[in-house]
Amino acid sequence: MISANELTFIRGGRRLVDAVNLDLKPATMTVVIGPNGAGKSTLLKLMTGEIRPDGGSVLLDGADVTTLSARELAARRAVLPQSLALSFPFTALEIVRMGAIAHGSLTPERDARAALHRVGLAGFEGRSYQALSGGEQQRVQFARVLAQAPQPVENGVAKALFLDEPTSSLDIGHQIAVLEIARDFARAGGAVLAILHDLNLAAEFADRLVVLHRGRVVASGTSVETLSDRTISEVYGISGAVGRVPPAHIPFILPQARHG
């Protein structure tokens, strides 16, 4: 569906993304992890067509994304950026309506209300976006993305969600809720690329996990294949962190345990 081929991006003489190859496929949730400055957000911007690469290409069903119009791109993928500053006093409903309009909805207000309800923000329609908490703003933006891509597959064509740290401002309950919606989107035939910092959540939700370090892919595969002590040590500089229980006097939260 979407393929990055030898993708390279250089700024200030530094390769922020270095010869990355990555395929996003329908019915697959791909999660990218890596330390700060690894190039994750830059990679996402390249794959969405927001910025142009210095080398390589990104193809959407064979078409270079740099040749597609904003309308053509909006029809195939929706993007949740890491941050989005707004200077106008929009309401939550108005923000989400923008996504529904980008989708071409004939009933944008109804669809926007449905998206807000889906992320647990029913009743927030008239609230000022700027007056919301950081977590509430993030969920409004996620609702906007869902309004832009309400169905994972339309007329036989798969849609894609690009989510840059979609859980960064959320409590653990809402983190799980957002990622469950994203995973359901993939299971229904869509493609998802999410950037996460929480390795436990990445391990649970990723169909494919990609580890990015210094602009390069250093590991890719299932969570079991990629989350090794060696990889975590090399990338994050900590050792003995995979699959081990901390000392008895240190409490820990394991979200995966809710399944069994």
Coordinates of C-alpha atoms in Angstrom, one line a residue:
M1 CA 0.0 0.0 0.0
I2 CA 2.6 2.6 1.2
S3 CA 6.3 1.8 0.7
A4 CA 9.4 3.8 1.7
N5 CA 12.3 2.9 -0.4
E6 CA 15.9 3.9 0.6
L7 CA 14.3 6.9 2.3
T8 CA 16.9 9.6 3.3
F9 CA 16.5 13.0 4.8
I10 CA 19.4 15.3 5.6
R11 CA 19.5 18.5 7.6
G12 CA 22.6 20.4 8.8
G13 CA 24.8 17.7 7.3
R14 CA 23.1 15.1 9.5
R15 CA 21.1 12.1 8.2
L16 CA 18.0 12.3 10.3
V17 CA 16.6 9.4 8.2
D18 CA 19.1 7.1 6.6
A19 CA 18.2 4.7 3.8
V20 CA 15.1 3.4 5.4
N21 CA 12.9 0.8 3.8
L22 CA 9.5 0.3 5.3
D23 CA 6.2 -1.1 3.9
L24 CA 2.8 -0.3 5.4
K25 CA 0.3 -3.0 4.6
P26 CA -3.4 -3.3 5.0
A27 CA -4.6 -5.1 8.1
T28 CA -1.3 -4.4 9.8
M29 CA -0.5 -2.1 12.8
T30 CA 3.1 -1.1 12.5
V31 CA 4.6 0.6 15.5
V32 CA 7.9 2.5 15.4
I33 CA 9.9 2.9 18.6
G34 CA 13.3 4.4 19.3
P35 CA 15.0 7.0 21.5
N36 CA 14.6 10.8 21.3
G37 CA 16.2 12.1 18.1
A38 CA 16.1 8.7 16.3
G39 CA 14.2 10.2 13.4
K40 CA 10.8 8.7 14.1
S41 CA 8.7 11.9 13.5
T42 CA 10.8 12.8 10.5
L43 CA 10.1 9.4 9.0
L44 CA 6.4 9.8 9.5
K45 CA 6.4 13.2 7.9
L46 CA 8.2 11.8 4.9
M47 CA 5.8 8.9 4.6
T48 CA 2.8 11.2 4.7
G49 CA 4.2 13.5 2.1
E50 CA 4.5 16.5 4.5
I51 CA 8.2 16.9 3.7
R52 CA 10.2 15.8 0.7
P53 CA 13.1 13.3 1.0
D54 CA 16.7 14.0 -0.1
G55 CA 16.9 10.5 -1.4
G56 CA 14.7 7.6 -2.0
S57 CA 10.9 7.7 -2.4
V58 CA 7.6 7.0 -0.8
L59 CA 5.0 5.2 -3.0
L60 CA 1.3 5.0 -2.4
D61 CA 0.0 2.2 -4.6
G62 CA 2.8 2.9 -7.0
A63 CA 2.4 6.7 -7.1
D64 CA 5.1 9.0 -5.6
V65 CA 3.4 10.8 -2.7
T66 CA 5.3 14.0 -3.7
T67 CA 3.3 14.1 -6.9
L68 CA -0.1 13.7 -5.2
S69 CA -2.3 16.7 -4.3
A70 CA -3.4 17.4 -0.8
R71 CA -6.9 16.3 -1.6
E72 CA -5.6 13.0 -3.1
L73 CA -3.5 12.3 0.0
A74 CA -6.4 13.2 2.4
A75 CA -8.6 10.7 0.6
R76 CA -6.2 7.9 1.5
R77 CA -4.6 8.7 4.8
A78 CA -5.3 10.7 8.0
V79 CA -2.5 12.1 10.1
L80 CA -2.2 12.8 13.9
P81 CA 0.9 15.0 14.4
Q82 CA 2.9 15.0 17.5
S83 CA 1.7 18.5 18.3
L84 CA -0.6 21.0 16.7
A85 CA -0.9 24.6 17.9
L86 CA -4.1 26.5 17.1
S87 CA -4.5 30.2 17.4
F88 CA -8.2 30.5 16.7
P89 CA -10.9 29.7 19.3
F90 CA -12.3 26.6 17.6
T91 CA -14.7 24.3 19.5
A92 CA -14.0 20.6 19.8
L93 CA -16.8 19.9 17.3
E94 CA -15.3 22.4 14.8
I95 CA -11.9 20.7 14.9
V96 CA -13.4 17.3 14.3
R97 CA -15.7 18.6 11.5
M98 CA -12.5 19.5 9.6
G99 CA -11.7 15.8 9.4
A100 CA -15.1 14.9 8.3
I101 CA -15.1 17.6 5.6
A102 CA -11.7 16.4 4.4
H103 CA -13.2 13.0 4.0
G104 CA -15.9 14.5 1.8
S105 CA -18.8 13.7 4.3
L106 CA -22.2 15.0 3.4
T107 CA -23.1 15.0 7.1
P108 CA -19.9 16.4 8.7
E109 CA -21.5 17.5 12.0
R110 CA -23.2 14.2 12.6
D111 CA -20.0 12.3 11.7
A112 CA -17.9 14.6 13.9
R113 CA -20.2 14.0 16.9
A114 CA -19.9 10.3 16.3
A115 CA -16.1 10.5 16.3
L116 CA -16.1 12.5 19.5
H117 CA -18.4 9.9 21.1
R118 CA -16.0 7.1 19.9
V119 CA -13.1 8.7 21.8
G120 CA -15.1 9.3 25.0
L121 CA -15.7 13.0 24.5
A122 CA -19.5 13.1 23.9
G123 CA -20.7 16.3 25.5
F124 CA -17.5 18.2 24.7
E125 CA -18.8 19.4 21.3
G126 CA -19.2 23.1 22.4
R127 CA -16.1 23.2 24.6
S128 CA -13.3 25.5 23.5
Y129 CA -10.4 23.5 22.2
Q130 CA -7.9 25.8 23.9
A131 CA -9.6 25.4 27.3
L132 CA -9.2 21.6 27.2
S133 CA -6.5 19.7 29.0
G134 CA -3.6 18.3 26.9
G135 CA -5.0 14.9 27.0
E136 CA -8.5 16.1 26.0
Q137 CA -7.0 18.0 23.1
Q138 CA -5.1 14.9 22.0
R139 CA -8.3 12.9 21.9
V140 CA -10.1 15.6 20.0
Q141 CA -7.3 15.4 17.4
F142 CA -7.6 11.7 17.3
A143 CA -11.4 12.1 16.7
R144 CA -10.5 14.4 13.8
V145 CA -8.4 11.6 12.3
L146 CA -11.2 9.1 12.7
A147 CA -13.7 11.5 11.1
Q148 CA -11.3 11.8 8.1
A149 CA -11.0 8.0 7.8
P150 CA -14.2 6.6 9.3
Q151 CA -13.9 3.3 7.5
P152 CA -10.6 1.3 7.2
V153 CA -11.6 0.2 3.7
E154 CA -13.9 2.2 1.3
N155 CA -14.9 0.9 -2.2
G156 CA -12.2 -1.8 -1.9
V157 CA -9.4 0.7 -1.1
A158 CA -7.6 0.6 2.2
K159 CA -7.0 3.8 4.2
A160 CA -4.1 4.5 6.5
L161 CA -3.7 6.2 9.9
F162 CA -0.4 7.9 10.8
L163 CA -0.3 8.5 14.5
D164 CA 2.7 10.4 16.0
E165 CA 2.9 9.7 19.7
P166 CA -1.0 9.4 20.0
T167 CA -0.8 8.6 23.7
S168 CA 1.8 11.1 24.9
S169 CA -0.6 13.2 27.0
L170 CA -3.0 10.4 28.0
D171 CA -3.5 8.5 31.2
I172 CA -3.1 4.7 31.0
G173 CA -6.8 4.0 30.5
H174 CA -7.1 6.4 27.6
Q175 CA -3.8 5.2 26.1
I176 CA -5.2 1.7 25.9
A177 CA -8.5 2.9 24.5
V178 CA -6.9 4.9 21.7
L179 CA -4.6 2.0 20.7
E180 CA -7.4 -0.4 20.8
I181 CA -9.3 1.8 18.3
A182 CA -6.2 1.9 16.1
R183 CA -5.7 -1.8 16.3
D184 CA -9.4 -2.4 15.4
F185 CA -8.9 -0.1 12.4
A186 CA -6.0 -2.3 11.2
R187 CA -7.9 -5.6 11.9
A188 CA -10.7 -4.3 9.7
G189 CA -8.3 -3.9 6.8
G190 CA -6.7 -0.5 7.2
A191 CA -3.0 0.3 7.6
V192 CA -1.7 2.0 10.8
L193 CA 1.7 3.5 11.5
A194 CA 2.1 4.6 15.1
I195 CA 5.0 6.1 17.0
L196 CA 5.2 5.1 20.6
H197 CA 7.6 5.6 23.5
D198 CA 5.9 3.1 25.9
L199 CA 7.6 -0.2 25.1
N200 CA 5.0 -2.3 26.9
L201 CA 2.2 -0.8 24.9
A202 CA 4.3 -1.1 21.7
A203 CA 4.9 -4.8 22.4
E204 CA 1.2 -5.5 23.0
F205 CA -0.3 -3.6 20.1
A206 CA 2.2 -3.9 17.3
D207 CA 1.7 -6.5 14.5
R208 CA 5.0 -5.3 13.3
L209 CA 7.5 -3.5 15.5
V210 CA 10.2 -1.3 13.9
V211 CA 13.2 0.0 16.0
L212 CA 14.7 3.2 14.7
H213 CA 18.1 4.4 16.0
R214 CA 20.2 7.3 14.5
G215 CA 18.0 7.4 11.5
R216 CA 18.3 3.7 10.6
V217 CA 16.1 0.7 11.1
V218 CA 18.1 -1.6 13.5
A219 CA 15.4 -4.2 14.1
S220 CA 12.1 -5.1 12.6
G221 CA 9.6 -7.9 13.1
T222 CA 7.3 -9.2 15.8
S223 CA 7.6 -7.9 19.3
V224 CA 9.2 -11.2 20.4
E225 CA 11.7 -10.9 17.6
T226 CA 12.7 -7.3 18.1
L227 CA 12.5 -6.6 21.9
S228 CA 15.7 -8.4 23.0
D229 CA 18.0 -7.3 25.8
R230 CA 20.7 -6.7 23.2
T231 CA 18.6 -4.3 21.1
I232 CA 17.2 -2.4 24.1
S233 CA 20.7 -2.1 25.5
E234 CA 22.2 -0.8 22.2
V235 CA 19.3 1.6 21.5
Y236 CA 18.3 2.9 24.9
G237 CA 21.5 2.3 26.9
I238 CA 19.8 0.1 29.6
S239 CA 20.4 -3.6 30.1
G240 CA 18.5 -6.5 31.7
A241 CA 15.1 -4.8 31.0
V242 CA 13.3 -7.3 28.9
G243 CA 11.0 -9.8 30.6
R244 CA 12.3 -9.4 34.1
V245 CA 10.3 -8.6 37.3
P246 CA 11.8 -5.7 39.4
P247 CA 12.7 -6.2 43.1
A248 CA 9.8 -7.0 45.4
H249 CA 9.9 -3.6 47.0
I250 CA 9.3 -1.8 43.7
P251 CA 5.6 -1.9 42.5
F252 CA 5.0 -2.0 38.8
I253 CA 2.1 -1.8 36.4
L254 CA 1.8 -4.3 33.6
P255 CA -1.1 -3.4 31.3
Q256 CA -0.9 -6.7 29.5
A257 CA -1.9 -8.6 32.6
R258 CA -5.5 -7.4 32.1
H259 CA -5.9 -10.1 29.5
G260 CA -5.4 -13.0 31.8

